[in-house]
Amino acid sequence: MDEMNIEIIQLAPMRVVSAIGFGETPELIAHEKLLAWARSSGLLDSVPPPRFFGFNNPDPHPGSPNYGYELWMAVPESVQAAGELEIKQFDGGLYATVTCKNPWTLPETWQAMVRWQEGSRYALASHQYLEEHLKFIDLPLEEYEFRLYLPVAEQSA
């Protein structure tokens, strides 16, 4: 992780369907819920394909193997959620982004991004941290790909 290709982007607002998983592997639980619904709705075949974003919700607590993970799928206005899934509106924001492969590199990549931010001209912002799930559907864990979104703001002079 010596060289990071950080890109600063403005992520546009989006309407999403949200699924929450809770347990020792909440990401997989949230994936199962959201993908089952998306497949049954025919939404995985759309062009361009839907975008998926996730984050811990709630965060892990020391002493407990359980935590939550919220997974979003961007959807158009015409789509309605079903069951325990819900529609949310995300406001977007300014982000420092970088890609990484497989879930095992996520913690060290997040830590490297925070170190980068501390030495950069950007302040840490309060909008939602995100992990975009670029490649994960029907793949083994070691083939997953992510784009991490660290919320930032221009520092005042």
JSON list of C-alpha atoms in Angstrom, two decimals:
[
{"chain": "A", "resi": 1, "resn": "MET", "atom": "CA", "xyz": [0.00, 0.00, 0.00]},
{"chain": "A", "resi": 2, "resn": "ASP", "atom": "CA", "xyz": [2.91, 2.33, -0.72]},
{"chain": "A", "resi": 3, "resn": "GLU", "atom": "CA", "xyz": [1.29, 4.04, -3.70]},
{"chain": "A", "resi": 4, "resn": "MET", "atom": "CA", "xyz": [-2.37, 5.06, -3.61]},
{"chain": "A", "resi": 5, "resn": "ASN", "atom": "CA", "xyz": [-4.15, 6.51, -6.61]},
{"chain": "A", "resi": 6, "resn": "ILE", "atom": "CA", "xyz": [-6.54, 8.84, -4.80]},
{"chain": "A", "resi": 7, "resn": "GLU", "atom": "CA", "xyz": [-9.13, 10.58, -6.92]},
{"chain": "A", "resi": 8, "resn": "ILE", "atom": "CA", "xyz": [-11.37, 13.40, -5.64]},
{"chain": "A", "resi": 9, "resn": "ILE", "atom": "CA", "xyz": [-14.91, 13.17, -6.99]},
{"chain": "A", "resi": 10, "resn": "GLN", "atom": "CA", "xyz": [-18.32, 14.68, -6.39]},
{"chain": "A", "resi": 11, "resn": "LEU", "atom": "CA", "xyz": [-20.74, 11.78, -5.93]},
{"chain": "A", "resi": 12, "resn": "ALA", "atom": "CA", "xyz": [-24.16, 12.81, -7.21]},
{"chain": "A", "resi": 13, "resn": "PRO", "atom": "CA", "xyz": [-27.33, 12.42, -5.16]},
{"chain": "A", "resi": 14, "resn": "MET", "atom": "CA", "xyz": [-29.12, 9.14, -5.74]},
{"chain": "A", "resi": 15, "resn": "ARG", "atom": "CA", "xyz": [-32.22, 7.22, -4.81]},
{"chain": "A", "resi": 16, "resn": "VAL", "atom": "CA", "xyz": [-31.41, 3.80, -3.34]},
{"chain": "A", "resi": 17, "resn": "VAL", "atom": "CA", "xyz": [-33.02, 0.63, -2.05]},
{"chain": "A", "resi": 18, "resn": "SER", "atom": "CA", "xyz": [-31.48, -0.32, 1.30]},
{"chain": "A", "resi": 19, "resn": "ALA", "atom": "CA", "xyz": [-30.97, -3.75, 2.91]},
{"chain": "A", "resi": 20, "resn": "ILE", "atom": "CA", "xyz": [-29.44, -4.28, 6.34]},
{"chain": "A", "resi": 21, "resn": "GLY", "atom": "CA", "xyz": [-27.64, -7.39, 7.55]},
{"chain": "A", "resi": 22, "resn": "PHE", "atom": "CA", "xyz": [-26.60, -8.06, 11.15]},
{"chain": "A", "resi": 23, "resn": "GLY", "atom": "CA", "xyz": [-24.30, -10.77, 12.52]},
{"chain": "A", "resi": 24, "resn": "GLU", "atom": "CA", "xyz": [-20.74, -12.00, 12.12]},
{"chain": "A", "resi": 25, "resn": "THR", "atom": "CA", "xyz": [-20.87, -11.60, 8.30]},
{"chain": "A", "resi": 26, "resn": "PRO", "atom": "CA", "xyz": [-23.51, -8.88, 7.81]},
{"chain": "A", "resi": 27, "resn": "GLU", "atom": "CA", "xyz": [-22.20, -7.92, 4.35]},
{"chain": "A", "resi": 28, "resn": "LEU", "atom": "CA", "xyz": [-23.15, -11.35, 3.02]},
{"chain": "A", "resi": 29, "resn": "ILE", "atom": "CA", "xyz": [-26.56, -11.21, 4.72]},
{"chain": "A", "resi": 30, "resn": "ALA", "atom": "CA", "xyz": [-27.27, -7.79, 3.18]},
{"chain": "A", "resi": 31, "resn": "HIS", "atom": "CA", "xyz": [-26.04, -9.05, -0.23]},
{"chain": "A", "resi": 32, "resn": "GLU", "atom": "CA", "xyz": [-28.42, -12.03, -0.06]},
{"chain": "A", "resi": 33, "resn": "LYS", "atom": "CA", "xyz": [-31.43, -9.88, 0.83]},
{"chain": "A", "resi": 34, "resn": "LEU", "atom": "CA", "xyz": [-30.82, -7.19, -1.77]},
{"chain": "A", "resi": 35, "resn": "LEU", "atom": "CA", "xyz": [-29.75, -9.49, -4.61]},
{"chain": "A", "resi": 36, "resn": "ALA", "atom": "CA", "xyz": [-32.71, -11.83, -4.11]},
{"chain": "A", "resi": 37, "resn": "TRP", "atom": "CA", "xyz": [-35.09, -8.87, -4.41]},
{"chain": "A", "resi": 38, "resn": "ALA", "atom": "CA", "xyz": [-33.18, -7.33, -7.36]},
{"chain": "A", "resi": 39, "resn": "ARG", "atom": "CA", "xyz": [-33.12, -10.65, -9.25]},
{"chain": "A", "resi": 40, "resn": "SER", "atom": "CA", "xyz": [-36.84, -11.23, -8.70]},
{"chain": "A", "resi": 41, "resn": "SER", "atom": "CA", "xyz": [-37.51, -7.66, -9.90]},
{"chain": "A", "resi": 42, "resn": "GLY", "atom": "CA", "xyz": [-35.30, -8.07, -13.02]},
{"chain": "A", "resi": 43, "resn": "LEU", "atom": "CA", "xyz": [-33.16, -5.10, -11.97]},
{"chain": "A", "resi": 44, "resn": "LEU", "atom": "CA", "xyz": [-29.76, -6.81, -12.29]},
{"chain": "A", "resi": 45, "resn": "ASP", "atom": "CA", "xyz": [-30.17, -6.93, -16.07]},
{"chain": "A", "resi": 46, "resn": "SER", "atom": "CA", "xyz": [-30.54, -3.16, -16.49]},
{"chain": "A", "resi": 47, "resn": "VAL", "atom": "CA", "xyz": [-28.15, -1.20, -18.73]},
{"chain": "A", "resi": 48, "resn": "PRO", "atom": "CA", "xyz": [-26.11, 0.37, -17.29]},
{"chain": "A", "resi": 49, "resn": "PRO", "atom": "CA", "xyz": [-26.00, -2.10, -14.39]},
{"chain": "A", "resi": 50, "resn": "PRO", "atom": "CA", "xyz": [-27.05, -0.82, -10.97]},
{"chain": "A", "resi": 51, "resn": "ARG", "atom": "CA", "xyz": [-24.46, 0.58, -8.57]},
{"chain": "A", "resi": 52, "resn": "PHE", "atom": "CA", "xyz": [-24.10, -0.88, -5.07]},
{"chain": "A", "resi": 53, "resn": "PHE", "atom": "CA", "xyz": [-22.76, 0.97, -2.01]},
{"chain": "A", "resi": 54, "resn": "GLY", "atom": "CA", "xyz": [-22.40, -0.19, 1.59]},
{"chain": "A", "resi": 55, "resn": "PHE", "atom": "CA", "xyz": [-21.19, 0.78, 5.04]},
{"chain": "A", "resi": 56, "resn": "ASN", "atom": "CA", "xyz": [-21.19, -0.54, 8.61]},
{"chain": "A", "resi": 57, "resn": "ASN", "atom": "CA", "xyz": [-24.48, 0.13, 10.40]},
{"chain": "A", "resi": 58, "resn": "PRO", "atom": "CA", "xyz": [-24.12, -0.25, 13.34]},
{"chain": "A", "resi": 59, "resn": "ASP", "atom": "CA", "xyz": [-20.34, -0.27, 13.69]},
{"chain": "A", "resi": 60, "resn": "PRO", "atom": "CA", "xyz": [-18.57, -3.21, 15.36]},
{"chain": "A", "resi": 61, "resn": "HIS", "atom": "CA", "xyz": [-18.23, -3.02, 19.16]},
{"chain": "A", "resi": 62, "resn": "PRO", "atom": "CA", "xyz": [-15.28, -4.41, 21.10]},
{"chain": "A", "resi": 63, "resn": "GLY", "atom": "CA", "xyz": [-16.03, -7.83, 22.55]},
{"chain": "A", "resi": 64, "resn": "SER", "atom": "CA", "xyz": [-18.79, -8.70, 20.06]},
{"chain": "A", "resi": 65, "resn": "PRO", "atom": "CA", "xyz": [-18.35, -10.50, 16.74]},
{"chain": "A", "resi": 66, "resn": "ASN", "atom": "CA", "xyz": [-21.67, -9.03, 15.55]},
{"chain": "A", "resi": 67, "resn": "TYR", "atom": "CA", "xyz": [-22.20, -5.76, 13.72]},
{"chain": "A", "resi": 68, "resn": "GLY", "atom": "CA", "xyz": [-24.43, -4.41, 10.98]},
{"chain": "A", "resi": 69, "resn": "TYR", "atom": "CA", "xyz": [-23.92, -3.62, 7.33]},
{"chain": "A", "resi": 70, "resn": "GLU", "atom": "CA", "xyz": [-26.22, -1.53, 5.16]},
{"chain": "A", "resi": 71, "resn": "LEU", "atom": "CA", "xyz": [-26.13, -2.18, 1.42]},
{"chain": "A", "resi": 72, "resn": "TRP", "atom": "CA", "xyz": [-27.66, 0.21, -1.13]},
{"chain": "A", "resi": 73, "resn": "MET", "atom": "CA", "xyz": [-28.58, -0.32, -4.75]},
{"chain": "A", "resi": 74, "resn": "ALA", "atom": "CA", "xyz": [-29.17, 2.81, -6.85]},
{"chain": "A", "resi": 75, "resn": "VAL", "atom": "CA", "xyz": [-32.63, 2.72, -8.44]},
{"chain": "A", "resi": 76, "resn": "PRO", "atom": "CA", "xyz": [-34.79, 4.99, -10.61]},
{"chain": "A", "resi": 77, "resn": "GLU", "atom": "CA", "xyz": [-37.92, 6.74, -9.32]},
{"chain": "A", "resi": 78, "resn": "SER", "atom": "CA", "xyz": [-40.18, 4.06, -10.79]},
{"chain": "A", "resi": 79, "resn": "VAL", "atom": "CA", "xyz": [-38.81, 1.31, -8.50]},
{"chain": "A", "resi": 80, "resn": "GLN", "atom": "CA", "xyz": [-40.53, 0.50, -5.20]},
{"chain": "A", "resi": 81, "resn": "ALA", "atom": "CA", "xyz": [-39.03, -1.51, -2.34]},
{"chain": "A", "resi": 82, "resn": "ALA", "atom": "CA", "xyz": [-40.61, -4.66, -0.89]},
{"chain": "A", "resi": 83, "resn": "GLY", "atom": "CA", "xyz": [-40.52, -6.52, 2.41]},
{"chain": "A", "resi": 84, "resn": "GLU", "atom": "CA", "xyz": [-37.89, -5.26, 4.85]},
{"chain": "A", "resi": 85, "resn": "LEU", "atom": "CA", "xyz": [-36.11, -3.26, 2.15]},
{"chain": "A", "resi": 86, "resn": "GLU", "atom": "CA", "xyz": [-36.64, 0.49, 2.08]},
{"chain": "A", "resi": 87, "resn": "ILE", "atom": "CA", "xyz": [-36.17, 3.42, -0.27]},
{"chain": "A", "resi": 88, "resn": "LYS", "atom": "CA", "xyz": [-33.76, 6.17, 0.80]},
{"chain": "A", "resi": 89, "resn": "GLN", "atom": "CA", "xyz": [-32.50, 9.39, -0.75]},
{"chain": "A", "resi": 90, "resn": "PHE", "atom": "CA", "xyz": [-28.73, 9.97, -0.58]},
{"chain": "A", "resi": 91, "resn": "ASP", "atom": "CA", "xyz": [-27.58, 13.59, -0.90]},
{"chain": "A", "resi": 92, "resn": "GLY", "atom": "CA", "xyz": [-24.18, 12.85, -2.43]},
{"chain": "A", "resi": 93, "resn": "GLY", "atom": "CA", "xyz": [-20.99, 14.70, -1.51]},
{"chain": "A", "resi": 94, "resn": "LEU", "atom": "CA", "xyz": [-17.29, 15.25, -2.10]},
{"chain": "A", "resi": 95, "resn": "TYR", "atom": "CA", "xyz": [-15.12, 12.15, -1.69]},
{"chain": "A", "resi": 96, "resn": "ALA", "atom": "CA", "xyz": [-11.55, 10.92, -1.89]},
{"chain": "A", "resi": 97, "resn": "THR", "atom": "CA", "xyz": [-11.75, 7.54, -3.61]},
{"chain": "A", "resi": 98, "resn": "VAL", "atom": "CA", "xyz": [-9.50, 4.57, -4.27]},
{"chain": "A", "resi": 99, "resn": "THR", "atom": "CA", "xyz": [-10.09, 1.02, -5.50]},
{"chain": "A", "resi": 100, "resn": "CYS", "atom": "CA", "xyz": [-9.07, -2.17, -3.73]},
{"chain": "A", "resi": 101, "resn": "LYS", "atom": "CA", "xyz": [-9.50, -5.88, -4.26]},
{"chain": "A", "resi": 102, "resn": "ASN", "atom": "CA", "xyz": [-11.04, -8.45, -1.93]},
{"chain": "A", "resi": 103, "resn": "PRO", "atom": "CA", "xyz": [-12.51, -7.82, 1.51]},
{"chain": "A", "resi": 104, "resn": "TRP", "atom": "CA", "xyz": [-9.28, -8.61, 3.35]},
{"chain": "A", "resi": 105, "resn": "THR", "atom": "CA", "xyz": [-7.61, -5.43, 2.06]},
{"chain": "A", "resi": 106, "resn": "LEU", "atom": "CA", "xyz": [-10.43, -3.12, 3.18]},
{"chain": "A", "resi": 107, "resn": "PRO", "atom": "CA", "xyz": [-9.16, -2.31, 6.72]},
{"chain": "A", "resi": 108, "resn": "GLU", "atom": "CA", "xyz": [-5.60, -1.45, 5.61]},
{"chain": "A", "resi": 109, "resn": "THR", "atom": "CA", "xyz": [-6.90, 0.55, 2.62]},
{"chain": "A", "resi": 110, "resn": "TRP", "atom": "CA", "xyz": [-9.24, 2.59, 4.87]},
{"chain": "A", "resi": 111, "resn": "GLN", "atom": "CA", "xyz": [-6.35, 3.24, 7.28]},
{"chain": "A", "resi": 112, "resn": "ALA", "atom": "CA", "xyz": [-4.10, 4.35, 4.42]},
{"chain": "A", "resi": 113, "resn": "MET", "atom": "CA", "xyz": [-6.81, 6.69, 3.13]},
{"chain": "A", "resi": 114, "resn": "VAL", "atom": "CA", "xyz": [-7.16, 8.32, 6.55]},
{"chain": "A", "resi": 115, "resn": "ARG", "atom": "CA", "xyz": [-3.37, 8.79, 6.73]},
{"chain": "A", "resi": 116, "resn": "TRP", "atom": "CA", "xyz": [-3.50, 10.33, 3.24]},
{"chain": "A", "resi": 117, "resn": "GLN", "atom": "CA", "xyz": [-6.31, 12.69, 4.29]},
{"chain": "A", "resi": 118, "resn": "GLU", "atom": "CA", "xyz": [-4.39, 13.81, 7.40]},
{"chain": "A", "resi": 119, "resn": "GLY", "atom": "CA", "xyz": [-1.51, 14.97, 5.18]},
{"chain": "A", "resi": 120, "resn": "SER", "atom": "CA", "xyz": [-3.69, 16.40, 2.42]},
{"chain": "A", "resi": 121, "resn": "ARG", "atom": "CA", "xyz": [-5.36, 19.74, 1.83]},
{"chain": "A", "resi": 122, "resn": "TYR", "atom": "CA", "xyz": [-8.76, 18.13, 2.55]},
{"chain": "A", "resi": 123, "resn": "ALA", "atom": "CA", "xyz": [-10.60, 18.01, 5.87]},
{"chain": "A", "resi": 124, "resn": "LEU", "atom": "CA", "xyz": [-12.55, 14.95, 6.92]},
{"chain": "A", "resi": 125, "resn": "ALA", "atom": "CA", "xyz": [-16.26, 15.64, 6.33]},
{"chain": "A", "resi": 126, "resn": "SER", "atom": "CA", "xyz": [-19.34, 14.32, 8.10]},
{"chain": "A", "resi": 127, "resn": "HIS", "atom": "CA", "xyz": [-21.29, 12.76, 5.21]},
{"chain": "A", "resi": 128, "resn": "GLN", "atom": "CA", "xyz": [-21.46, 8.97, 4.88]},
{"chain": "A", "resi": 129, "resn": "TYR", "atom": "CA", "xyz": [-18.35, 6.84, 4.32]},
{"chain": "A", "resi": 130, "resn": "LEU", "atom": "CA", "xyz": [-19.09, 4.37, 1.51]},
{"chain": "A", "resi": 131, "resn": "GLU", "atom": "CA", "xyz": [-17.76, 1.21, -0.09]},
{"chain": "A", "resi": 132, "resn": "GLU", "atom": "CA", "xyz": [-18.87, 0.78, -3.69]},
{"chain": "A", "resi": 133, "resn": "HIS", "atom": "CA", "xyz": [-19.15, -2.90, -4.55]},
{"chain": "A", "resi": 134, "resn": "LEU", "atom": "CA", "xyz": [-17.79, -2.98, -8.09]},
{"chain": "A", "resi": 135, "resn": "LYS", "atom": "CA", "xyz": [-17.51, -6.75, -8.61]},
{"chain": "A", "resi": 136, "resn": "PHE", "atom": "CA", "xyz": [-19.16, -9.18, -6.22]},
{"chain": "A", "resi": 137, "resn": "ILE", "atom": "CA", "xyz": [-22.24, -10.81, -7.73]},
{"chain": "A", "resi": 138, "resn": "ASP", "atom": "CA", "xyz": [-21.75, -14.59, -8.01]},
{"chain": "A", "resi": 139, "resn": "LEU", "atom": "CA", "xyz": [-18.00, -14.30, -7.33]},
{"chain": "A", "resi": 140, "resn": "PRO", "atom": "CA", "xyz": [-15.81, -15.86, -4.62]},
{"chain": "A", "resi": 141, "resn": "LEU", "atom": "CA", "xyz": [-14.73, -13.37, -1.93]},
{"chain": "A", "resi": 142, "resn": "GLU", "atom": "CA", "xyz": [-11.15, -13.15, -3.20]},
{"chain": "A", "resi": 143, "resn": "GLU", "atom": "CA", "xyz": [-12.43, -11.78, -6.53]},
{"chain": "A", "resi": 144, "resn": "TYR", "atom": "CA", "xyz": [-14.52, -8.96, -5.05]},
{"chain": "A", "resi": 145, "resn": "GLU", "atom": "CA", "xyz": [-13.54, -5.40, -6.03]},
{"chain": "A", "resi": 146, "resn": "PHE", "atom": "CA", "xyz": [-14.40, -2.21, -4.19]},
{"chain": "A", "resi": 147, "resn": "ARG", "atom": "CA", "xyz": [-14.06, 1.54, -4.51]},
{"chain": "A", "resi": 148, "resn": "LEU", "atom": "CA", "xyz": [-13.77, 3.26, -1.13]},
{"chain": "A", "resi": 149, "resn": "TYR", "atom": "CA", "xyz": [-15.27, 6.72, -0.62]},
{"chain": "A", "resi": 150, "resn": "LEU", "atom": "CA", "xyz": [-13.78, 8.83, 2.20]},
{"chain": "A", "resi": 151, "resn": "PRO", "atom": "CA", "xyz": [-15.94, 11.94, 2.82]},
{"chain": "A", "resi": 152, "resn": "VAL", "atom": "CA", "xyz": [-13.86, 15.10, 2.48]},
{"chain": "A", "resi": 153, "resn": "ALA", "atom": "CA", "xyz": [-14.29, 18.88, 2.29]},
{"chain": "A", "resi": 154, "resn": "GLU", "atom": "CA", "xyz": [-12.08, 21.67, 1.04]},
{"chain": "A", "resi": 155, "resn": "GLN", "atom": "CA", "xyz": [-10.18, 23.18, 4.00]},
{"chain": "A", "resi": 156, "resn": "SER", "atom": "CA", "xyz": [-10.69, 26.84, 4.68]},
{"chain": "A", "resi": 157, "resn": "ALA", "atom": "CA", "xyz": [-7.63, 29.02, 4.15]}
]
